[in-house]
mmCIF file of C-alpha atoms in Angstrom:
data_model
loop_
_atom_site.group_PDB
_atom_site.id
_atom_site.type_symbol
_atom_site.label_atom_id
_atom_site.label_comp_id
_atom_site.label_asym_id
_atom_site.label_seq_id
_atom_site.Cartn_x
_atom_site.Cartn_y
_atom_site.Cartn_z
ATOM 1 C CA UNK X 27 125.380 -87.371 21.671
ATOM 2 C CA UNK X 28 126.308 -87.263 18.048
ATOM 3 C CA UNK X 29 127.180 -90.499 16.497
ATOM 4 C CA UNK X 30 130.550 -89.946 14.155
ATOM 5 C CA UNK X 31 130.998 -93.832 13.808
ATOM 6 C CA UNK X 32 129.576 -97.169 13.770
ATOM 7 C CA UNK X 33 130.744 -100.988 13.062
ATOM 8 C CA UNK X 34 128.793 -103.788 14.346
ATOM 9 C CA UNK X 35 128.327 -103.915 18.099
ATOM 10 C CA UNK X 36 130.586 -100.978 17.760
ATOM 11 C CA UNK X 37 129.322 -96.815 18.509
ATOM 12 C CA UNK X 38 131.676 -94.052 18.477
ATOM 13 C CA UNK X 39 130.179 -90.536 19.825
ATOM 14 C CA UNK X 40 131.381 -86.481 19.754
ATOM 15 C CA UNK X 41 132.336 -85.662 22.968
ATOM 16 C CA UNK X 42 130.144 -82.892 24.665
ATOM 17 C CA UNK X 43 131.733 -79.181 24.062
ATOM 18 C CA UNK X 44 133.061 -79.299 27.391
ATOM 19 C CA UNK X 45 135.193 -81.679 27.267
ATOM 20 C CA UNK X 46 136.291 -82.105 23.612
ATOM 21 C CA UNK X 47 140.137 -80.342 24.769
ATOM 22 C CA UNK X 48 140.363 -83.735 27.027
ATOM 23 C CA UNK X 49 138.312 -86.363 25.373
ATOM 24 C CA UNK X 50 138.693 -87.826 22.186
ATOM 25 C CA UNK X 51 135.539 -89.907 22.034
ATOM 26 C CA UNK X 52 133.177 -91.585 24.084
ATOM 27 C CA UNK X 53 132.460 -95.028 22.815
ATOM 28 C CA UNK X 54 130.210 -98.042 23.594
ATOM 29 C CA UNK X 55 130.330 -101.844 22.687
ATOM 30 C CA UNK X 56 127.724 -104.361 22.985
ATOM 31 C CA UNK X 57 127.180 -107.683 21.924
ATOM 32 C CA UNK X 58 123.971 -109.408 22.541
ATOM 33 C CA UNK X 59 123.559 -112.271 25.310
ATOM 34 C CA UNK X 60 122.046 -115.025 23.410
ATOM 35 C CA UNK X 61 125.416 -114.494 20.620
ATOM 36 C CA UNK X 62 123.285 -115.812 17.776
ATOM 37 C CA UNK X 63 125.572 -118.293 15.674
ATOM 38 C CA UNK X 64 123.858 -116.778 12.491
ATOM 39 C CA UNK X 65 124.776 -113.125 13.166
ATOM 40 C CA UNK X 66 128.127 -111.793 11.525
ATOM 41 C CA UNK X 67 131.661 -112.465 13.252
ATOM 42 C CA UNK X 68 131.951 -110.701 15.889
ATOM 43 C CA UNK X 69 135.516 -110.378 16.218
ATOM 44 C CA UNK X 70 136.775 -107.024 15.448
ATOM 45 C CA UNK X 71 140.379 -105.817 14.791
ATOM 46 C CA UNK X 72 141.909 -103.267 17.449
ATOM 47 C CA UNK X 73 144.188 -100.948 15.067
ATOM 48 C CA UNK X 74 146.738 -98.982 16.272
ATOM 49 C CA UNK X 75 145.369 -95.545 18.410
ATOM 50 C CA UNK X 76 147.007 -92.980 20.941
ATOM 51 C CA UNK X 77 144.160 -92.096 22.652
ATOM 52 C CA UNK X 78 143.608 -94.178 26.877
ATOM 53 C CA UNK X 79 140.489 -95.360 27.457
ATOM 54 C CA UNK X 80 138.399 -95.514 31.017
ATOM 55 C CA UNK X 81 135.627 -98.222 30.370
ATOM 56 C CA UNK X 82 133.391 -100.028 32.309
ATOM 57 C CA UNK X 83 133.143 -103.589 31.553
ATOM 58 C CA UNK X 84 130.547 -106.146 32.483
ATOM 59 C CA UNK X 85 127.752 -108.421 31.324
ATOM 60 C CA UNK X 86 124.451 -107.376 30.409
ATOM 61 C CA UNK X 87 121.932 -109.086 30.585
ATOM 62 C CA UNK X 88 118.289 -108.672 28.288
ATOM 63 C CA UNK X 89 117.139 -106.369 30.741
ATOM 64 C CA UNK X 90 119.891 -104.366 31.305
ATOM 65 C CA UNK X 91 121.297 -106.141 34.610
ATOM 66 C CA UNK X 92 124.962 -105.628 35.283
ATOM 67 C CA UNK X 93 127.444 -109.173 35.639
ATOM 68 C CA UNK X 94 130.733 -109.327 35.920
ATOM 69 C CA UNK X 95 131.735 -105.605 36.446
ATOM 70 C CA UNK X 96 134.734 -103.942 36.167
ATOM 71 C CA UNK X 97 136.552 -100.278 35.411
ATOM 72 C CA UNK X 98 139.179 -100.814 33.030
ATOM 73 C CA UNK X 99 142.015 -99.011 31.575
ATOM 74 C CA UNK X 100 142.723 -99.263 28.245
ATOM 75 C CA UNK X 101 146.186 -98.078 27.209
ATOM 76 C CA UNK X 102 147.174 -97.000 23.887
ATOM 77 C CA UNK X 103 146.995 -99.332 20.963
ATOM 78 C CA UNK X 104 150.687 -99.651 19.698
ATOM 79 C CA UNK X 105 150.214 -103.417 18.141
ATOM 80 C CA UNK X 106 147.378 -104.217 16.691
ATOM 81 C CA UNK X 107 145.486 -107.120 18.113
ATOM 82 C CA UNK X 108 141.662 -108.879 17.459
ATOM 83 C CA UNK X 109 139.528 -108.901 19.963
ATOM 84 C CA UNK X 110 136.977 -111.659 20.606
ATOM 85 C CA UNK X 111 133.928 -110.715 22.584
ATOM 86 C CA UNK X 112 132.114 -112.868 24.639
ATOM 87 C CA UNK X 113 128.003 -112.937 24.347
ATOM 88 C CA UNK X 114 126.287 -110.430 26.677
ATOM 89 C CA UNK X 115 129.524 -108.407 26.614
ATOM 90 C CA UNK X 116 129.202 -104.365 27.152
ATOM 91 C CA UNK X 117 132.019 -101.846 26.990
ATOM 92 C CA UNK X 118 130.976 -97.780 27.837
ATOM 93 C CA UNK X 119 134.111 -95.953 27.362
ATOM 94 C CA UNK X 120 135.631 -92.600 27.454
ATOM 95 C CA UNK X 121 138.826 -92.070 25.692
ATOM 96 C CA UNK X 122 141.593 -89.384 26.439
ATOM 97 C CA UNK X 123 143.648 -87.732 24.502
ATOM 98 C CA UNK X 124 146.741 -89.497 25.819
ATOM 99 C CA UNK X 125 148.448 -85.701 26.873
ATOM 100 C CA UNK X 126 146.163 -85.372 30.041
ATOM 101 C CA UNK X 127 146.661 -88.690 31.429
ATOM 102 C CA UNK X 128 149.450 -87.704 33.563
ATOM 103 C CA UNK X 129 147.475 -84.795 34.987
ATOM 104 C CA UNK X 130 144.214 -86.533 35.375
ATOM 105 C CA UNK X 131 144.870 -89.912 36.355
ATOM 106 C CA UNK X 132 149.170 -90.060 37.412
ATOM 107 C CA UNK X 133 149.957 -92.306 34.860
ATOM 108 C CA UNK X 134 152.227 -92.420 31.982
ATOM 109 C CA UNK X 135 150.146 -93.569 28.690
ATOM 110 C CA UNK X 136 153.479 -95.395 27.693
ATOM 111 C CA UNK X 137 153.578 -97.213 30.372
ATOM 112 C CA UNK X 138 150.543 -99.331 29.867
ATOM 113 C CA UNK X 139 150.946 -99.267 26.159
ATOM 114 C CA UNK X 140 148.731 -102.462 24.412
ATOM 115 C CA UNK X 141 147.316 -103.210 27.890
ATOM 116 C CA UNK X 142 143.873 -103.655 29.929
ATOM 117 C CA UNK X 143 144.474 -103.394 33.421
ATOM 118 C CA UNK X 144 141.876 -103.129 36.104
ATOM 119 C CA UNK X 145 141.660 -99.196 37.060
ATOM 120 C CA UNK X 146 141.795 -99.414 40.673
ATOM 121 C CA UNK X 147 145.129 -101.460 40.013
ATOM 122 C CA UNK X 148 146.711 -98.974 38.680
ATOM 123 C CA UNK X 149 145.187 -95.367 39.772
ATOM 124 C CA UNK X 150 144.051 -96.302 43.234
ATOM 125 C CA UNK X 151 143.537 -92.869 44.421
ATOM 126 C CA UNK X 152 141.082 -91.959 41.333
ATOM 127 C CA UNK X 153 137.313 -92.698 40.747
ATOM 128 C CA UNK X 154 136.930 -94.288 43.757
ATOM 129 C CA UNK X 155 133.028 -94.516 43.552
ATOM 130 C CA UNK X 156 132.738 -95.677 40.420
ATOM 131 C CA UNK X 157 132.601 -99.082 40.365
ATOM 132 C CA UNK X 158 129.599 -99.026 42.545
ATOM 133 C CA UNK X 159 127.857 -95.988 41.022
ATOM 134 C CA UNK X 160 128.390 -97.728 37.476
ATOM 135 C CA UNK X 161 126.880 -101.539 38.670
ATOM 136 C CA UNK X 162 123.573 -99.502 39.547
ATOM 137 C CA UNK X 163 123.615 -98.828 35.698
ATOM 138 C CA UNK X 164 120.871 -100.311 33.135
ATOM 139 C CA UNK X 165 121.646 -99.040 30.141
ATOM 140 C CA UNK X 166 124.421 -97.586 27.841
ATOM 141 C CA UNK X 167 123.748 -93.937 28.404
ATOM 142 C CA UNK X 168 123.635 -94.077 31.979
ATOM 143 C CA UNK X 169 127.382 -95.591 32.008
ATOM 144 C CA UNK X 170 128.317 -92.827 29.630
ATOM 145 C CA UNK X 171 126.922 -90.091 31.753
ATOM 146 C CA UNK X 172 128.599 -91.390 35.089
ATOM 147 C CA UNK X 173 131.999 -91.614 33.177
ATOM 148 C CA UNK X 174 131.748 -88.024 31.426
ATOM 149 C CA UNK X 175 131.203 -86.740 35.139
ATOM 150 C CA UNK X 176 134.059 -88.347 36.623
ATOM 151 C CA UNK X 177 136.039 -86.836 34.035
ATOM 152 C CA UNK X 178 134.997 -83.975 34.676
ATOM 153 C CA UNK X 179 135.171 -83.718 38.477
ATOM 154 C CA UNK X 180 139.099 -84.814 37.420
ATOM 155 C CA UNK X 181 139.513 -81.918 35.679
ATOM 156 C CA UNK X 182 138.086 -79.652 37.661
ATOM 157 C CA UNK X 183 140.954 -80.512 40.328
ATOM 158 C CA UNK X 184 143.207 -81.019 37.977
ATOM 159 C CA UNK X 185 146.564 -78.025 38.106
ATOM 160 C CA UNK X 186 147.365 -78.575 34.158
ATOM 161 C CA UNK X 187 151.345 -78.571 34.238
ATOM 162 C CA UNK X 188 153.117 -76.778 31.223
ATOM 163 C CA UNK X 189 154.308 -79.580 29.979
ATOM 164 C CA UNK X 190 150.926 -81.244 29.263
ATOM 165 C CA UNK X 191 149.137 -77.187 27.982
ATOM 166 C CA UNK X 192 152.309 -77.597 25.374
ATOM 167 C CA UNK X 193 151.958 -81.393 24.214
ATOM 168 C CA UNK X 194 148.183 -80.702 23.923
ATOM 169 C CA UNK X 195 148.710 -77.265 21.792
ATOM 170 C CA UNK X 196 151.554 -79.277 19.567
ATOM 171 C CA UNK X 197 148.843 -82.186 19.487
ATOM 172 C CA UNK X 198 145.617 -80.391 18.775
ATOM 173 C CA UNK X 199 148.261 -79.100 15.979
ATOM 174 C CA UNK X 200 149.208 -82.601 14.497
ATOM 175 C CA UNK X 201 145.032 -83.665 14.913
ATOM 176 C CA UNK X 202 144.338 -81.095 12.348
ATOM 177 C CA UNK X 203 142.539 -81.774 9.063
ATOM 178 C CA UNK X 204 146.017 -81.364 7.578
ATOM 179 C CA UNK X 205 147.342 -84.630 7.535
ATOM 180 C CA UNK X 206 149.633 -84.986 4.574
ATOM 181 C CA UNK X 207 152.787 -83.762 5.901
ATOM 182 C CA UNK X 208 153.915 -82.603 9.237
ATOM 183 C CA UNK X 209 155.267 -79.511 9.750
ATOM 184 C CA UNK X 210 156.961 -79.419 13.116
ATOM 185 C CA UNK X 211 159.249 -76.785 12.406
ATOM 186 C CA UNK X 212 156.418 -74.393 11.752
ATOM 187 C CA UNK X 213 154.284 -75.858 14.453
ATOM 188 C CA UNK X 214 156.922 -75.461 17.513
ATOM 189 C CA UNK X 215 157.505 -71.752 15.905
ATOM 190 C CA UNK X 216 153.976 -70.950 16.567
ATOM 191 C CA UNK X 217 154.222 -72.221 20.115
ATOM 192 C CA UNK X 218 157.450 -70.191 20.934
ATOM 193 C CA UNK X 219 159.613 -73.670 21.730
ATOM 194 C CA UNK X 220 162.329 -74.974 19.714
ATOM 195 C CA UNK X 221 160.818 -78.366 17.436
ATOM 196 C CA UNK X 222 163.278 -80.363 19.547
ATOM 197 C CA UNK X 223 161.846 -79.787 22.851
ATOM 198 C CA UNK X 224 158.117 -79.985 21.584
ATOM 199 C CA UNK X 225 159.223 -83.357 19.671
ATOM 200 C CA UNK X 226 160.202 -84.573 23.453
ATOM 201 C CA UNK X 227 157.633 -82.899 25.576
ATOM 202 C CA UNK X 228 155.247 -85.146 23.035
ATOM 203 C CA UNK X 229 157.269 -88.323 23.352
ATOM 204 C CA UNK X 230 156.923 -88.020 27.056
ATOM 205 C CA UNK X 231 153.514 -87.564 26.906
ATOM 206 C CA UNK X 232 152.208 -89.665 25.155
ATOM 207 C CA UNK X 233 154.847 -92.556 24.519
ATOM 208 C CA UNK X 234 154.915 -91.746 20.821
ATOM 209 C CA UNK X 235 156.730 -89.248 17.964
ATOM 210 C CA UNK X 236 155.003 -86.496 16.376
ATOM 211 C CA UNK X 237 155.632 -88.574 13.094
ATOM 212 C CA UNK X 238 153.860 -92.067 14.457
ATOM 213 C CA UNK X 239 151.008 -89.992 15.782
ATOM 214 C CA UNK X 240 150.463 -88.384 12.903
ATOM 215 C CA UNK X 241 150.579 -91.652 10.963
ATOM 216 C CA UNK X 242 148.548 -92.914 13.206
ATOM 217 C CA UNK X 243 145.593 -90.310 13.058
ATOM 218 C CA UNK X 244 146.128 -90.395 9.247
ATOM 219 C CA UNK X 245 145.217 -93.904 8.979
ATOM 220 C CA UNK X 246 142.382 -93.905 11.364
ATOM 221 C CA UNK X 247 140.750 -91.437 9.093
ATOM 222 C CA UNK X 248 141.259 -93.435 6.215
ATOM 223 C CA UNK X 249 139.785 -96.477 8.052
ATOM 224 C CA UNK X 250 136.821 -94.597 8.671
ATOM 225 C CA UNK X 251 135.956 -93.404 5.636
ATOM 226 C CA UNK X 252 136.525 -96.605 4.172
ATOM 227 C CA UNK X 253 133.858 -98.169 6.208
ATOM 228 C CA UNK X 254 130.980 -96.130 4.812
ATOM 229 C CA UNK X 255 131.984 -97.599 1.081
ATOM 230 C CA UNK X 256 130.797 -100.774 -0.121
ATOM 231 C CA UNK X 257 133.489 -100.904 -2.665
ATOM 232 C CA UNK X 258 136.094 -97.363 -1.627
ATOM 233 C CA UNK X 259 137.916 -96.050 -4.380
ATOM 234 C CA UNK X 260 141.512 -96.447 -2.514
ATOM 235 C CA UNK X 261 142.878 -94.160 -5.226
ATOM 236 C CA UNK X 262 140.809 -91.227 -4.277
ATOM 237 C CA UNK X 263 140.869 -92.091 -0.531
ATOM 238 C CA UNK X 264 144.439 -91.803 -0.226
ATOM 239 C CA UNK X 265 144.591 -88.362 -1.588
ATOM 240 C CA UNK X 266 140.998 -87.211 0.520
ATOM 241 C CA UNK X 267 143.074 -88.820 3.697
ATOM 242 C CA UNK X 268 146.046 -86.991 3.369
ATOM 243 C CA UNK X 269 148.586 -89.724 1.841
ATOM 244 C CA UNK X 270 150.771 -88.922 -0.998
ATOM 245 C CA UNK X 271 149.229 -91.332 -3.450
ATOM 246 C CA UNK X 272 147.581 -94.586 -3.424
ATOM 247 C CA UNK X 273 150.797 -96.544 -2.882
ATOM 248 C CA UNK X 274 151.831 -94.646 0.167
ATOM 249 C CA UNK X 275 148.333 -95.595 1.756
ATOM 250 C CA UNK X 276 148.861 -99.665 0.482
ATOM 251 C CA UNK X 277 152.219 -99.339 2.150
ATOM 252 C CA UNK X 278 150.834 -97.655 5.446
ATOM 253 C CA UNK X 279 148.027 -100.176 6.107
ATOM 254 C CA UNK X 280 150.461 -103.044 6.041
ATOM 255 C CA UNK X 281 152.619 -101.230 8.438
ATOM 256 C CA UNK X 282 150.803 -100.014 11.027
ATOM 257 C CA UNK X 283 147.393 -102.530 10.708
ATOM 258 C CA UNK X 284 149.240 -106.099 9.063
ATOM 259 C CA UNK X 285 146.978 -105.676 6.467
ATOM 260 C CA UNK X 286 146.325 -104.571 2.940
ATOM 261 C CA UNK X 287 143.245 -101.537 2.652
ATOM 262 C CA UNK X 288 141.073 -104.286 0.532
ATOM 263 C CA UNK X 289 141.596 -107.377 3.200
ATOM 264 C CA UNK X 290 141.168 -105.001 6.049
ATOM 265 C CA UNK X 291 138.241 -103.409 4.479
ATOM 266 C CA UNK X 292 136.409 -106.775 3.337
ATOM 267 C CA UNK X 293 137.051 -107.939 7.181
ATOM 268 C CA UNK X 294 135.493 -104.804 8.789
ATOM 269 C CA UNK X 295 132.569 -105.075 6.464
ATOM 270 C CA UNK X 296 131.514 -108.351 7.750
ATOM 271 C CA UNK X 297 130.776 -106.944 11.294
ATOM 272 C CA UNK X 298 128.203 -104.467 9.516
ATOM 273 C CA UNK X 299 125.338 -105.709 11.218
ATOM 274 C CA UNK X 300 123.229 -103.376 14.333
ATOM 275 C CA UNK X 301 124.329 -103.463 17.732
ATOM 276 C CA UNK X 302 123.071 -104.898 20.648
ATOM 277 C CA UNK X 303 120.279 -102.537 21.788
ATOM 278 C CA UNK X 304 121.517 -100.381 25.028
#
């Protein structure tokens, strides 16, 4: 898989072409057992993200052994939180675009908005077998391949309803490179629907406006690019990411992360440091 990201113990990968309509990335965490107290902090801050994620969690240890495991759901990131990982900890995750949830798994992404909730908990009848499949797993990869499976074997008996084929057409609309304004008018004229009813088809999809997601997708990309500066120009940034100027993107970090692009880019930088080999 193609890496598009990195932070610390932190990996973000391309989904494979058959499954880039449903999945927005496939990501991995790791932290290493012995948690060295000289490596960097490795807290990270969880910023705001539509996307649902289907992870397994556990402990690894040196070898690869599995502790501890669990299938988690991760619900979309409305507040954003830090997270503090224990040593040894390993995340393999596969994140949805929030639109297919209700298809693939029956369950509303708003309802499980800024939670982590044991899988089986709340989609019994889904992915029965994977908790077992993915404890047989040493490394990374494996997890990742078992996951992108049982995504698609969803799909495959999945009966897409129209509701979810016209929130992922509006979406796939809003996820553009075109960031900078959002023109839903235009948008809902293209898909033969009125921009009221593909404002609320999105809503009930995915638990949030057109306007937040597209905030929301606008700042991640600014994040991003941030992180492969030592010193970003947030001048130039704001106007390559789709903001009006540089004070619109000042304004938008403190709204949707609680901090300003300089503090949250000086904190990010200090989990630069490799992964955890998996």
């Amino acid at each position: 898989m193609d890496t598009i990201h990195r932070l610390g113990g932190y990996r973000e990968y391309r989904p494979p072409p058959d499954l880039r309509d449903v999945v927005q990335v496939v990501w991995v965490y790791a932290r290493s057992p012995g948690g060295d107290p000289g490596s960097p902090d490795p807290r990270h801050r969880v910023l705001p993200d539509p996307g649902v994620s289907v992870a397994f969690q556990c402990l690894r240890d040196r070898d690869g052994g599995v502790s501890n495991p669990r299938v988690v759901l991760h619900g979309p990131v409305m507040t954003p939180r830090l997270f503090r990982p224990r040593p040894g900890l390993h995340l393999e995750g596969v994140r949805l675009k929030p639109e297919w949830c209700p298809d693939l798994l029956d369950l509303e992404p708003r309802d499980h908005a800024d939670a982590d909730r044991d899988l089986r908990e709340v989609a019994p009848g889904k992915a029965r077998a994977l908790p077992h499949r993915l404890e047989d797993t040493r490394h990374s990869r494996e997890a990742i391949g078992i996951l992108l499976d049982e995504v698609r074997r969803l799909l495959a008996g999945a009966r897409p309803s129209r509701a979810t084929l016209l929130a992922h057409a509006g979406l796939e609309g809003i996820r553009g490179p075109h960031l900078r304004s959002l023109n839903l008018s235009g948008l809902a004229g293209e898909l033969g629907v009125s921009p009221r009813h593909l404002r609320r088809v999105i809503r009930e999809r995915t638990g949030m406006g057109p306007k937040r997601l597209q905030r929301i997708l606008r700042l991640g990309g600014a994040v991003v690019e941030a992180d492969r500066l030592p010193r970003p120009s947030w001048a130039r940034l704001a106007v390559a990411s789709g903001f009006y100027d540089q004070a619109h993107l000042i304004q938008e970090f403190r709204d949707l992360t609680d901090r300003t692009p300089t503090r949250l880019h000086a904190e990010r930088r200090t989990q630069s440091a490799p992964a955890a080999a998996s």
